[in-house]
Amino acid sequence: MSLSERIILIASVITALTVIVTFAVTCYKFIRKEEKWRETKDRHDKENYLNILRLVIMSDEMPLTERIAAGDKYIALGGNGAIKHKYQELIAQLKEE
């Protein structure tokens, strides 16, 4: 094997390794970007769901049982604050009926 053939062989191996590493890095970046997008989407979905539950709990037009069921879900998802106090008032109101 001559010197020029060895140089070409080494260059082709280096090129192949460079392509493989570049492909792996590109795949990793794509997967991380997709994971971050999914995490953001899931967080927004949870926030939207909590907002819908808040609306149901606070709506006087909704039946009391549905408002309490929404409150159960709201509390289970970690909801707190003024909506939780309203939920507790609804439970007391249901006991009075």
CSV table of C-alpha atoms in Angstrom, one decimal:
chain,number,residue,atom,x,y,z
A,1,MET,CA,0.0,0.0,0.0
A,2,SER,CA,1.5,3.3,-1.1
A,3,LEU,CA,1.7,6.4,1.0
A,4,SER,CA,-1.1,8.2,-1.0
A,5,GLU,CA,-3.4,5.2,-0.5
A,6,ARG,CA,-2.8,5.3,3.2
A,7,ILE,CA,-3.5,9.0,3.3
A,8,ILE,CA,-6.8,8.5,1.4
A,9,LEU,CA,-7.8,5.7,3.7
A,10,ILE,CA,-7.1,7.7,6.8
A,11,ALA,CA,-9.0,10.7,5.3
A,12,SER,CA,-12.0,8.6,4.5
A,13,VAL,CA,-12.1,7.1,8.0
A,14,ILE,CA,-11.9,10.6,9.5
A,15,THR,CA,-14.6,11.8,7.2
A,16,ALA,CA,-16.8,8.8,8.0
A,17,LEU,CA,-16.3,9.4,11.8
A,18,THR,CA,-17.1,13.1,11.4
A,19,VAL,CA,-20.4,12.3,9.6
A,20,ILE,CA,-21.4,9.7,12.2
A,21,VAL,CA,-20.7,12.1,15.1
A,22,THR,CA,-22.5,15.0,13.3
A,23,PHE,CA,-25.5,12.8,12.7
A,24,ALA,CA,-25.5,11.7,16.4
A,25,VAL,CA,-25.3,15.3,17.6
A,26,THR,CA,-28.1,16.4,15.3
A,27,CYS,CA,-30.3,13.5,16.5
A,28,TYR,CA,-29.6,14.4,20.1
A,29,LYS,CA,-30.5,18.1,19.6
A,30,PHE,CA,-33.7,17.1,17.8
A,31,ILE,CA,-34.7,14.8,20.6
A,32,ARG,CA,-34.0,17.4,23.3
A,33,LYS,CA,-35.9,20.0,21.4
A,34,GLU,CA,-38.9,17.7,21.0
A,35,GLU,CA,-38.7,16.8,24.8
A,36,LYS,CA,-38.7,20.5,25.7
A,37,TRP,CA,-41.6,21.2,23.4
A,38,ARG,CA,-43.5,18.3,25.0
A,39,GLU,CA,-42.8,19.5,28.5
A,40,THR,CA,-43.9,23.0,27.7
A,41,LYS,CA,-47.1,21.7,26.0
A,42,ASP,CA,-47.9,19.4,29.0
A,43,ARG,CA,-47.4,22.4,31.4
A,44,HIS,CA,-49.7,24.6,29.3
A,45,ASP,CA,-52.3,21.8,29.1
A,46,LYS,CA,-52.3,21.4,32.9
A,47,GLU,CA,-52.6,25.2,33.3
A,48,ASN,CA,-55.5,25.3,30.8
A,49,TYR,CA,-57.2,22.4,32.6
A,50,LEU,CA,-56.9,24.1,36.0
A,51,ASN,CA,-58.4,27.3,34.5
A,52,ILE,CA,-61.4,25.4,33.1
A,53,LEU,CA,-61.9,23.8,36.5
A,54,ARG,CA,-61.7,27.2,38.1
A,55,LEU,CA,-64.4,28.4,35.8
A,56,VAL,CA,-66.6,25.5,36.6
A,57,ILE,CA,-66.1,25.9,40.4
A,58,MET,CA,-66.9,29.6,40.3
A,59,SER,CA,-69.9,29.4,37.9
A,60,ASP,CA,-73.2,29.7,39.8
A,61,GLU,CA,-75.1,28.4,36.8
A,62,MET,CA,-73.5,24.9,37.1
A,63,PRO,CA,-75.1,22.3,39.3
A,64,LEU,CA,-73.6,22.0,42.8
A,65,THR,CA,-72.5,18.4,42.3
A,66,GLU,CA,-70.5,19.2,39.1
A,67,ARG,CA,-68.9,22.2,40.8
A,68,ILE,CA,-67.8,19.9,43.7
A,69,ALA,CA,-66.5,17.2,41.2
A,70,ALA,CA,-64.5,19.9,39.5
A,71,GLY,CA,-63.2,21.0,42.9
A,72,ASP,CA,-62.1,17.5,43.7
A,73,LYS,CA,-60.1,17.4,40.4
A,74,TYR,CA,-58.7,20.8,41.1
A,75,ILE,CA,-57.4,19.9,44.5
A,76,ALA,CA,-56.0,16.6,43.3
A,77,LEU,CA,-54.0,18.6,40.7
A,78,GLY,CA,-52.5,20.8,43.4
A,79,GLY,CA,-54.8,23.7,43.1
A,80,ASN,CA,-54.9,26.0,46.1
A,81,GLY,CA,-55.8,29.5,47.2
A,82,ALA,CA,-59.2,31.3,46.9
A,83,ILE,CA,-60.6,28.5,44.6
A,84,LYS,CA,-59.8,25.9,47.3
A,85,HIS,CA,-61.7,28.0,49.9
A,86,LYS,CA,-64.7,28.3,47.5
A,87,TYR,CA,-64.6,24.5,47.0
A,88,GLN,CA,-64.7,24.1,50.8
A,89,GLU,CA,-67.7,26.5,50.9
A,90,LEU,CA,-69.4,24.4,48.3
A,91,ILE,CA,-68.9,21.2,50.3
A,92,ALA,CA,-70.4,22.9,53.4
A,93,GLN,CA,-73.3,24.1,51.2
A,94,LEU,CA,-73.9,20.5,50.0
A,95,LYS,CA,-73.9,19.2,53.6
A,96,GLU,CA,-76.6,21.8,54.5
A,97,GLU,CA,-78.8,20.6,51.6
